[in-house]
RNA sequence: GGAGGGAUGGCAGAGCGGCUGAAUGCACUGGUCUUGAAAACCAGCAAGGAUUAAUCUCCUUCUAGGGUUCAAAUCCCUAUCCCUCCA
């Protein structure tokens, strides 16, 4: 959420900034509401003040043994007036909140302009796409022989799910373990195990709600719609991990907080009909190792570079060629101020595909989360900055390993760093 | 499944419907003292919001949501979470 103070004092600047990401809003409408809000709020608070002072007067009169009847008559209709003023104020505030909660974050000044992923800017390329003297296969075909099975998954559930058995399942698990160990042992993250079903407050905190409910799986606990408690399947580990520190004041000595967690992710892929229908690239359920950091404002962009580097270290260890792009303003996610995408080379698709998205949210999430620290210099509570990134998406990493390390006979070379996690298996055949 | 008890500031912990935004302790900040530190003493110290150039002032908040009342941390109802006991 953007700062309401900023929206009041500098709405034109907000408009210009959000235009960069093709988001426009009705300035006049917001200003009108804001003027109404101001008038109503002042009026309401005056009435409240009147009620408070009158009530105190009654208390004193009563204690002094005076007749309070005339005083009671004075305040007879005050309650109704106050209720009316309050409800009007509330309705205005709800309208303002609805607008503000639907406004995306302001892009950082270093974010390039552009409208779509075609305008993203490559900042780094690591490794060379392999040269194969045979016809390369895609991961669906490669995986088939080793236990990757979409038909069975469709029978059990529906499209966009997968079943893995045998060596593929083991490779998938090995990747997860390897990533977790790297981040815990070498990159300084604290491992976190978290709920996979979360409440609406958590999703509001990180920005998935209220705007993107259609992307989520929704469940009803204890009863049917209406009186049931609603929980959502997490679309990313970012949600539960970041929300661990919702409504807290973090000690300065503990900053930056660094958490890594392995979670499944569930996405309805509501807007993705027909895209990536084959294979593991776009699934309703997939695994991800997620990195989350919480930091002081002055450190956040330095830490974004660091966090992205942590994700890159996994790709490098797995010998997977990739490139790093900075997302243009038009391609930025709702809550992000700046995002690097890591795109891994997929020989089967002859293309780079996203495998990690590393973002700095500045105080956009923290404002919704009430996530703060006490700055000893100002002696004030200040909003923290949040960051996160995948380190990495496990399913897509599996795809990348299969396709990049395939050999002429259809076998898969297991990267060295995974051998110990694979019980000594060096080749999948 | 049943029966109780609880939730108060950064933490611990008081709190008769009105003088309680909240005692007290700890922590923290500043000062006195000291070569310095500790101790002692003195003072300050909740958050969020509105208004304002700023100060002032005002409003809201004692888990959450309702209700009673001129007035609620305090009374009533519901929910959530925690604890104890019984099955």
Coordinates of C-alpha atoms (C1' of nucleotides) in Angstrom, one line a residue:
Chain A
X1 CA 0.0 0.0 0.0
X2 CA 1.2 3.5 -0.8
X3 CA 1.4 6.1 1.9
X4 CA -1.8 8.1 2.2
X5 CA 0.2 11.0 3.3
X6 CA 2.0 10.9 0.0
X7 CA -1.3 10.6 -1.8
X8 CA -2.6 13.7 -0.1
X9 CA 0.5 15.8 -0.5
X10 CA 1.9 14.7 -3.8
X11 CA -0.8 12.9 -5.8
X12 CA 0.5 14.2 -9.1
X13 CA 3.9 12.6 -8.6
X14 CA 2.2 9.3 -7.8
X15 CA 0.2 9.6 -11.0
X16 CA 3.3 10.1 -13.1
X17 CA 5.1 7.3 -11.4
X18 CA 2.3 4.8 -11.8
X19 CA 1.8 5.8 -15.4
X20 CA 5.1 4.2 -16.0
X21 CA 3.6 0.9 -15.2
X22 CA 0.4 1.6 -17.2
X23 CA -1.7 2.1 -14.1
X24 CA -4.0 5.1 -14.1
X25 CA -6.5 6.3 -11.6
X26 CA -9.0 9.1 -11.2
X27 CA -7.2 11.9 -9.4
X28 CA -10.3 14.0 -9.1
X29 CA -12.3 11.2 -7.6
X30 CA -9.7 10.5 -5.0
X31 CA -9.3 14.2 -4.2
X32 CA -13.0 14.6 -3.8
X33 CA -13.2 11.7 -1.5
X34 CA -10.2 13.1 0.4
X35 CA -11.9 16.4 0.9
X36 CA -15.1 14.8 2.1
X37 CA -13.0 12.6 4.4
X38 CA -11.3 15.6 5.9
X39 CA -14.5 17.5 6.6
X40 CA -16.3 14.4 8.0
X41 CA -13.4 13.4 10.2
X42 CA -13.0 16.8 11.7
X43 CA -16.8 16.9 12.3
X44 CA -16.9 13.4 13.8
X45 CA -14.0 14.1 16.1
X46 CA -15.7 17.3 17.3
X47 CA -18.8 15.4 18.2
X48 CA -16.7 12.8 20.0
X49 CA -15.0 15.5 21.9
X50 CA -18.3 16.9 22.9
X51 CA -19.6 13.6 24.1
X52 CA -16.5 13.0 26.1
X53 CA -16.6 16.3 27.9
X54 CA -20.3 16.1 28.6
X55 CA -20.0 12.6 30.0
X56 CA -17.2 13.8 32.3
X57 CA -19.3 16.7 33.4
X58 CA -22.1 14.2 34.2
X59 CA -19.8 12.1 36.2
X60 CA -18.6 15.1 38.2
X61 CA -22.0 16.4 38.9
X62 CA -23.2 13.0 40.0
X63 CA -20.2 12.7 42.4
X64 CA -21.0 16.1 43.8
X65 CA -24.6 15.0 44.4
X66 CA -26.1 17.4 41.9
X67 CA -29.1 16.9 39.7
X68 CA -27.9 15.4 36.5
X69 CA -31.2 15.4 34.7
X70 CA -30.6 18.6 32.7
X71 CA -27.2 17.4 31.7
X72 CA -28.7 14.1 30.4
X73 CA -31.2 16.1 28.4
X74 CA -28.4 18.0 26.8
X75 CA -26.8 14.9 25.3
X76 CA -30.0 13.2 24.4
X77 CA -29.6 13.3 20.6
X78 CA -25.8 13.4 20.6
X79 CA -25.5 9.6 20.2
X80 CA -27.6 9.5 17.1
X81 CA -25.7 12.4 15.5
X82 CA -22.4 10.8 16.3
X83 CA -23.5 7.4 14.9
X84 CA -24.6 9.1 11.7
X85 CA -21.3 11.0 11.4
X86 CA -19.3 7.9 12.1
X87 CA -21.0 5.7 9.6
X88 CA -20.7 8.4 6.9
X89 CA -17.0 8.8 7.7
X90 CA -16.5 5.1 7.6
X91 CA -18.1 4.7 4.2
X92 CA -15.9 7.4 2.8
X93 CA -12.8 5.7 4.3
X94 CA -13.8 2.4 2.8
X95 CA -14.1 4.0 -0.6
X96 CA -10.7 5.5 -0.2
X97 CA -9.2 2.3 1.0
X98 CA -10.6 0.3 -1.9
X99 CA -8.9 2.7 -4.3
X100 CA -5.6 2.8 -2.4
X101 CA -5.4 -0.9 -1.8
X102 CA -5.8 -1.5 -5.5
X103 CA -2.9 0.8 -6.4
X104 CA 0.4 -0.9 -7.2
X105 CA 3.8 0.1 -5.9
X106 CA 5.8 2.9 -7.4
X107 CA 8.7 1.6 -9.5
X108 CA 12.2 2.4 -8.3
X109 CA 14.0 5.1 -10.3
X110 CA 16.4 2.5 -11.7
X111 CA 13.6 0.5 -13.3
X112 CA 13.6 0.9 -17.1
X113 CA 10.5 2.1 -18.9
X114 CA 8.5 -0.3 -21.0
X115 CA 5.2 -2.0 -21.4
X116 CA 5.8 -5.8 -21.5
X117 CA 8.4 -8.4 -20.9
X118 CA 9.8 -7.5 -24.4
X119 CA 11.1 -4.3 -22.8
X120 CA 12.9 -6.0 -19.9
X121 CA 16.6 -5.3 -19.9
X122 CA 19.2 -8.0 -19.8
X123 CA 21.9 -7.1 -17.2
X124 CA 24.0 -10.3 -17.1
X125 CA 24.4 -13.6 -18.9
X126 CA 26.1 -16.6 -17.2
X127 CA 27.2 -19.7 -19.0
X128 CA 26.7 -20.6 -22.7
X129 CA 23.8 -22.6 -24.0
X130 CA 25.1 -26.1 -24.6
X131 CA 26.0 -27.3 -28.0
X132 CA 24.4 -30.7 -28.7
X133 CA 25.4 -32.9 -31.6
X134 CA 22.0 -34.7 -31.4
X135 CA 18.5 -33.7 -31.5
X136 CA 17.6 -32.2 -28.1
X137 CA 14.4 -33.4 -26.4
X138 CA 12.1 -31.4 -24.1
X139 CA 11.7 -32.4 -20.5
X140 CA 8.3 -34.0 -21.0
X141 CA 9.8 -36.6 -23.4
X142 CA 13.0 -36.9 -21.3
X143 CA 11.2 -37.3 -18.0
X144 CA 8.7 -39.8 -19.3
X145 CA 11.1 -42.7 -19.2
X146 CA 12.3 -41.9 -15.6
X147 CA 9.0 -41.4 -13.8
X148 CA 7.5 -38.0 -14.8
X149 CA 3.8 -38.7 -15.4
X150 CA 1.1 -36.2 -16.3
X151 CA -1.6 -38.7 -17.3
X152 CA -1.8 -40.3 -13.9
X153 CA -1.8 -36.9 -12.3
X154 CA -4.7 -35.9 -14.5
X155 CA -6.6 -39.0 -13.4
X156 CA -6.0 -38.4 -9.7
X157 CA -6.7 -34.6 -10.0
X158 CA -6.8 -32.7 -13.2
X159 CA -4.7 -31.0 -15.8
X160 CA -1.7 -28.9 -14.6
X161 CA -0.6 -31.5 -11.9
X162 CA 2.2 -34.0 -12.1
X163 CA 3.2 -37.3 -10.6
X164 CA 6.8 -38.2 -10.2
X165 CA 8.1 -41.6 -9.2
X166 CA 11.5 -43.2 -8.9
X167 CA 14.6 -41.3 -10.0
X168 CA 12.8 -38.2 -11.1
X169 CA 11.1 -37.9 -7.7
X170 CA 14.4 -38.4 -6.0
X171 CA 16.1 -35.7 -8.2
X172 CA 13.2 -33.4 -7.4
X173 CA 13.8 -34.0 -3.7
X174 CA 17.5 -33.7 -4.1
X175 CA 17.2 -30.3 -5.7
X176 CA 15.1 -29.0 -2.8
X177 CA 17.5 -30.3 -0.2
X178 CA 20.5 -28.9 -2.0
X179 CA 18.9 -25.5 -2.3
X180 CA 17.9 -25.4 1.4
X181 CA 21.3 -26.5 2.5
X182 CA 23.1 -23.9 0.4
X183 CA 21.0 -21.0 1.7
X184 CA 21.2 -22.1 5.3
X185 CA 24.9 -23.2 5.3
X186 CA 26.5 -20.7 2.9
X187 CA 24.1 -17.7 2.5
X188 CA 23.1 -17.1 6.1
X189 CA 19.4 -17.8 6.0
X190 CA 17.4 -19.2 8.9
X191 CA 15.3 -22.2 7.8
X192 CA 11.5 -21.8 8.3
X193 CA 8.7 -24.3 8.2
X194 CA 5.4 -22.6 7.8
X195 CA 1.7 -23.2 7.2
X196 CA 0.6 -23.9 3.6
X197 CA -3.0 -22.6 4.3
X198 CA -3.2 -19.0 5.4
X199 CA -5.8 -16.5 6.3
X200 CA -6.9 -13.4 4.3
X201 CA -5.0 -11.0 6.5
X202 CA -1.7 -12.6 5.5
X203 CA -2.6 -12.4 1.8
X204 CA -3.6 -8.8 2.3
X205 CA -0.3 -8.1 4.0
X206 CA 1.9 -9.3 1.1
X207 CA -0.5 -7.8 -1.6
X208 CA -2.2 -10.9 -3.1
X209 CA -5.5 -9.7 -1.7
X210 CA -7.8 -7.9 -2.3
X211 CA -6.9 -7.7 -6.0
X212 CA -5.9 -11.2 -7.0
X213 CA -8.3 -13.5 -5.3
X214 CA -9.0 -15.2 -8.6
X215 CA -5.5 -16.6 -8.7
X216 CA -5.9 -18.4 -5.4
X217 CA -7.3 -21.7 -4.2
X218 CA -9.8 -21.0 -1.4
X219 CA -10.9 -23.5 1.3
X220 CA -13.7 -23.5 3.8
X221 CA -12.8 -24.8 7.3
X222 CA -15.6 -26.0 9.6
X223 CA -18.7 -25.5 7.6
X224 CA -20.0 -24.1 4.4
X225 CA -19.6 -20.8 2.8
X226 CA -21.0 -17.9 4.8
X227 CA -20.1 -18.9 8.3
X228 CA -17.0 -20.9 7.5
X229 CA -13.6 -19.8 8.2
X230 CA -11.8 -19.2 5.0
X231 CA -8.2 -20.3 4.4
X232 CA -6.3 -20.0 1.2
X233 CA -3.6 -22.3 -0.2
X234 CA -0.4 -20.3 -0.5
X235 CA 0.5 -19.1 -4.0
X236 CA 4.1 -18.7 -2.8
X237 CA 6.1 -19.2 0.4
X238 CA 6.6 -15.4 0.4
X239 CA 3.1 -15.2 2.0
X240 CA 3.6 -17.2 5.2
X241 CA 7.2 -16.4 5.6
X242 CA 6.9 -12.7 5.3
X243 CA 3.8 -12.7 7.5
X244 CA 5.7 -14.3 10.3
X245 CA 6.8 -10.8 11.2
X246 CA 3.4 -9.1 10.6
X247 CA 2.5 -6.7 13.4
X248 CA 5.9 -6.8 15.0
X249 CA 8.6 -4.3 15.9
X250 CA 11.9 -5.9 15.0
X251 CA 15.0 -5.4 17.2
X252 CA 17.6 -3.4 15.4
X253 CA 20.3 -6.1 16.2
X254 CA 18.2 -8.8 14.5
X255 CA 18.2 -6.9 11.1
X256 CA 18.3 -7.9 8.4
X257 CA 16.1 -10.9 9.0
X258 CA 16.8 -13.7 6.5
X259 CA 14.5 -16.6 6.1
X260 CA 14.5 -19.5 3.7
X261 CA 11.6 -21.9 3.4
X262 CA 10.6 -24.8 1.2
X263 CA 6.9 -24.8 0.4
X264 CA 4.5 -26.1 -2.2
X265 CA 2.8 -23.3 -4.1
X266 CA -0.7 -23.4 -5.4
X267 CA -2.0 -21.3 -8.2
X268 CA -5.2 -21.3 -10.1
X269 CA -3.5 -20.0 -13.2
X270 CA -6.9 -18.3 -14.0
X271 CA -5.4 -16.1 -16.7
X272 CA -3.2 -18.7 -18.3
X273 CA -5.5 -20.7 -20.5
X274 CA -3.6 -22.3 -23.3
X275 CA -0.2 -21.1 -22.0
X276 CA 2.5 -23.8 -21.2
X277 CA -0.1 -26.5 -21.2
X278 CA 2.4 -29.2 -21.6
X279 CA 4.9 -30.1 -18.9
X280 CA 6.1 -28.8 -15.6
X281 CA 6.5 -25.1 -16.5
X282 CA 3.1 -24.0 -15.3
X283 CA 1.4 -26.1 -12.7
X284 CA -1.4 -25.7 -10.1
X285 CA 1.0 -27.2 -7.6
X286 CA 4.7 -26.8 -7.5
X287 CA 7.6 -26.6 -5.0
X288 CA 9.6 -23.6 -4.3
X289 CA 12.5 -22.6 -2.1
X290 CA 11.8 -19.1 -1.1
X291 CA 14.2 -16.4 0.3
X292 CA 12.8 -13.6 2.3
X293 CA 14.6 -10.7 3.9
X294 CA 13.4 -7.9 6.1
X295 CA 15.7 -4.9 6.3
X296 CA 16.2 -1.2 7.1
X297 CA 15.3 1.1 4.3
X298 CA 18.9 2.2 3.7
X299 CA 20.0 -1.4 3.1
X300 CA 17.3 -2.8 1.0
X301 CA 18.6 -2.3 -2.5
X302 CA 22.1 -3.5 -1.6
X303 CA 20.4 -6.6 -0.2
X304 CA 18.3 -7.1 -3.3
X305 CA 21.6 -7.5 -5.2
X306 CA 22.8 -9.9 -2.6
X307 CA 19.6 -12.0 -2.5
X308 CA 19.6 -12.2 -6.3
X309 CA 23.1 -13.5 -6.1
X310 CA 22.1 -16.2 -3.7
X311 CA 19.5 -17.4 -6.2
X312 CA 22.1 -17.2 -8.9
X313 CA 24.5 -19.3 -6.9
X314 CA 22.2 -22.2 -7.2
X315 CA 22.0 -22.0 -10.9
X316 CA 25.7 -21.8 -11.1
X317 CA 26.3 -24.8 -8.9
X318 CA 23.9 -26.7 -11.0
X319 CA 25.8 -25.6 -14.2
X320 CA 22.7 -24.1 -15.7
X321 CA 23.2 -21.2 -18.2
X322 CA 21.0 -18.3 -17.3
X323 CA 20.5 -14.6 -17.8
X324 CA 19.5 -11.9 -15.4
X325 CA 17.0 -9.3 -16.5
X326 CA 15.6 -6.3 -14.8
X327 CA 11.9 -6.0 -15.3
X328 CA 10.6 -2.9 -17.0
X329 CA 8.0 -0.8 -15.2
X330 CA 5.1 -2.3 -17.2
X331 CA 6.1 -5.9 -16.3
X332 CA 6.5 -5.3 -12.6
X333 CA 4.4 -7.3 -10.1
X334 CA 1.8 -5.4 -8.1
X335 CA 3.8 -5.0 -4.9
X336 CA 7.3 -4.8 -6.3
X337 CA 9.3 -1.6 -6.6
X338 CA 12.1 -3.4 -8.5
X339 CA 12.5 -6.9 -9.7
X340 CA 15.2 -9.0 -11.2
X341 CA 14.1 -12.1 -13.1
X342 CA 16.5 -15.0 -13.5
X343 CA 15.8 -16.9 -16.7
X344 CA 17.3 -20.3 -17.2
X345 CA 18.2 -21.6 -20.6
X346 CA 15.9 -24.4 -21.7
X347 CA 17.3 -26.2 -24.8
X348 CA 14.0 -28.0 -25.3
X349 CA 12.3 -24.7 -25.8
X350 CA 15.3 -22.9 -27.3
X351 CA 14.6 -20.1 -24.9
X352 CA 15.3 -18.5 -21.6
X353 CA 12.5 -19.0 -19.1
X354 CA 11.9 -17.4 -15.7
X355 CA 13.1 -19.6 -12.8
X356 CA 13.4 -16.9 -10.1
X357 CA 11.9 -13.5 -9.4
X358 CA 13.8 -11.4 -6.9
X359 CA 12.1 -8.2 -5.7
X360 CA 12.4 -5.3 -3.4
X361 CA 9.0 -4.1 -2.1
X362 CA 10.4 -1.1 -0.2
X363 CA 7.8 -0.3 2.5
X364 CA 4.8 -1.3 0.4
X365 CA 4.2 -4.6 2.1
X366 CA 5.5 -3.4 5.5
X367 CA 2.8 -0.7 5.6
X368 CA 0.1 -3.3 5.2
X369 CA 1.9 -5.7 7.6
X370 CA 2.6 -3.1 10.3
X371 CA 6.2 -4.2 10.2
X372 CA 8.5 -1.8 11.9
X373 CA 11.7 -1.2 13.8
X374 CA 12.6 1.5 16.3
X375 CA 15.2 3.9 14.9
X376 CA 17.3 4.9 17.8
X377 CA 18.4 8.1 16.0
X378 CA 14.9 9.4 15.6
X379 CA 13.5 7.4 18.4
X380 CA 10.6 6.6 16.1
X381 CA 9.1 3.5 14.7
X382 CA 9.9 3.2 11.1
X383 CA 8.6 0.9 8.4
X384 CA 11.0 -1.8 7.3
X385 CA 11.6 -2.9 3.7
X386 CA 10.8 -6.4 2.6
X387 CA 12.4 -8.5 -0.2
X388 CA 12.0 -11.9 -1.5
X389 CA 13.0 -14.2 -4.3
X390 CA 12.8 -17.8 -5.3
X391 CA 15.9 -19.7 -4.7
X392 CA 14.7 -21.5 -6.9
X393 CA 11.4 -22.8 -8.3
X394 CA 12.1 -26.5 -7.9
X395 CA 9.9 -27.8 -10.7
X396 CA 11.4 -25.5 -13.2
X397 CA 14.9 -26.3 -12.0
X398 CA 14.1 -29.9 -12.5
X399 CA 13.1 -29.1 -16.1
X400 CA 16.4 -27.2 -16.6
X401 CA 18.5 -30.0 -15.2
X402 CA 16.8 -32.5 -17.5
X403 CA 17.1 -30.5 -20.6
X404 CA 20.5 -29.0 -20.1
X405 CA 22.2 -32.1 -18.9
X406 CA 20.6 -34.6 -21.3
X407 CA 23.0 -36.8 -23.3
X408 CA 22.8 -38.4 -26.7
X409 CA 21.5 -41.7 -25.4
X410 CA 18.7 -39.9 -23.5
X411 CA 20.3 -40.2 -20.1
X412 CA 20.7 -37.3 -17.8
X413 CA 24.0 -36.3 -16.2
X414 CA 23.5 -35.4 -12.6
X415 CA 25.4 -32.3 -11.6
X416 CA 28.3 -32.9 -9.2
X417 CA 26.7 -31.0 -6.3
X418 CA 23.7 -33.3 -6.3
X419 CA 25.6 -36.6 -6.1
X420 CA 25.5 -36.8 -2.4
X421 CA 21.8 -36.0 -2.4
X422 CA 21.2 -38.7 -5.0
X423 CA 22.7 -41.6 -3.0
X424 CA 25.7 -41.6 -5.4
X425 CA 23.7 -41.7 -8.6
X426 CA 25.7 -39.7 -11.2
X427 CA 23.6 -40.5 -14.3
X428 CA 19.9 -41.0 -14.6
X429 CA 19.3 -43.7 -17.2
Chain B
rG1 C1' -16.5 -34.2 23.2
rG2 C1' -17.2 -31.7 28.3
rA3 C1' -15.8 -28.0 32.4
rG4 C1' -13.1 -24.0 33.9
rG5 C1' -9.2 -19.9 33.7
rG6 C1' -6.9 -16.2 30.9
rA7 C1' -5.5 -12.2 26.8
rU8 C1' -3.7 -4.9 29.4
rG9 C1' 2.3 -0.5 26.8
rG10 C1' 9.1 -3.1 24.4
rC11 C1' 8.6 -7.0 28.5
rA12 C1' 6.4 -8.4 33.3
rG13 C1' 2.1 -7.0 35.9
rA14 C1' -2.1 -3.8 38.8
rG15 C1' -6.6 -2.0 37.5
rC16 C1' -14.3 -0.2 42.3
rG17 C1' -18.7 1.9 35.1
rG18 C1' -16.8 8.4 35.5
rC19 C1' -10.9 11.8 38.5
rU20 C1' -7.5 5.5 34.1
rG21 C1' -4.2 6.3 28.2
rA22 C1' -3.8 3.2 32.2
rA23 C1' -0.5 2.1 39.0
rU24 C1' 4.1 -0.6 39.9
rG25 C1' 8.6 -3.1 38.3
rC26 C1' 12.1 -4.1 34.4
rA27 C1' 14.1 -2.3 29.9
rC28 C1' 15.2 2.2 27.4
rU29 C1' 16.7 7.7 27.0
rG30 C1' 18.7 12.2 29.3
rG31 C1' 20.8 14.4 33.7
rU32 C1' 23.4 14.6 38.7
rC33 C1' 27.5 12.1 41.0
rU34 C1' 32.4 9.6 39.1
rU35 C1' 39.1 9.9 36.2
rG36 C1' 35.7 6.3 33.7
rA37 C1' 32.1 2.6 34.7
rA38 C1' 28.7 0.4 38.1
rA39 C1' 25.5 1.7 42.0
rA40 C1' 22.4 5.5 43.8
rC41 C1' 19.3 9.6 42.9
rC42 C1' 16.4 13.0 39.6
rA43 C1' 13.7 13.5 35.0
rG44 C1' 11.5 11.5 30.6
rC45 C1' 9.4 7.4 28.1
rA46 C1' 2.8 3.6 24.4
rA47 C1' 1.0 3.4 19.4
rG48 C1' -1.9 5.1 15.4
rG49 C1' -4.6 9.1 13.3
rA50 C1' -6.8 14.2 12.4
rU51 C1' -5.6 19.4 12.4
rU52 C1' -1.4 22.9 12.0
rA53 C1' 4.0 26.1 8.6
rA54 C1' 5.1 24.3 13.5
rU55 C1' 3.8 24.2 18.5
rC56 C1' -0.9 23.6 20.8
rU57 C1' -5.1 20.9 20.6
rC58 C1' -8.3 16.9 19.5
rC59 C1' -9.7 11.7 18.2
rU60 C1' -8.9 6.4 18.5
rU61 C1' -6.8 2.1 20.6
rC62 C1' -6.4 -2.4 27.0
rU63 C1' -7.0 -9.8 21.5
rA64 C1' -11.1 -9.0 17.6
rG65 C1' -16.2 -8.0 16.4
rG66 C1' -21.0 -6.7 18.2
rG67 C1' -24.2 -4.9 22.4
rU68 C1' -25.8 -2.1 27.2
rU69 C1' -24.8 3.2 29.0
rC70 C1' -24.8 10.2 29.0
rA71 C1' -20.0 7.4 30.0
rA72 C1' -16.7 0.7 29.1
rA73 C1' -10.0 -1.9 30.1
rU74 C1' -14.1 -2.7 33.7
rC75 C1' -20.9 -5.2 32.4
rC76 C1' -23.3 -8.6 28.4
rC77 C1' -22.9 -11.6 23.7
rU78 C1' -19.9 -13.9 19.8
rA79 C1' -15.2 -15.2 17.6
rU80 C1' -9.9 -16.1 17.9
rC81 C1' -5.7 -17.6 20.5
rC82 C1' -3.3 -19.5 25.0
rC83 C1' -3.5 -22.4 29.7
rU84 C1' -5.7 -26.1 33.3
rC85 C1' -8.8 -30.2 34.4
rC86 C1' -12.3 -34.3 32.9
rA87 C1' -13.6 -37.9 29.1

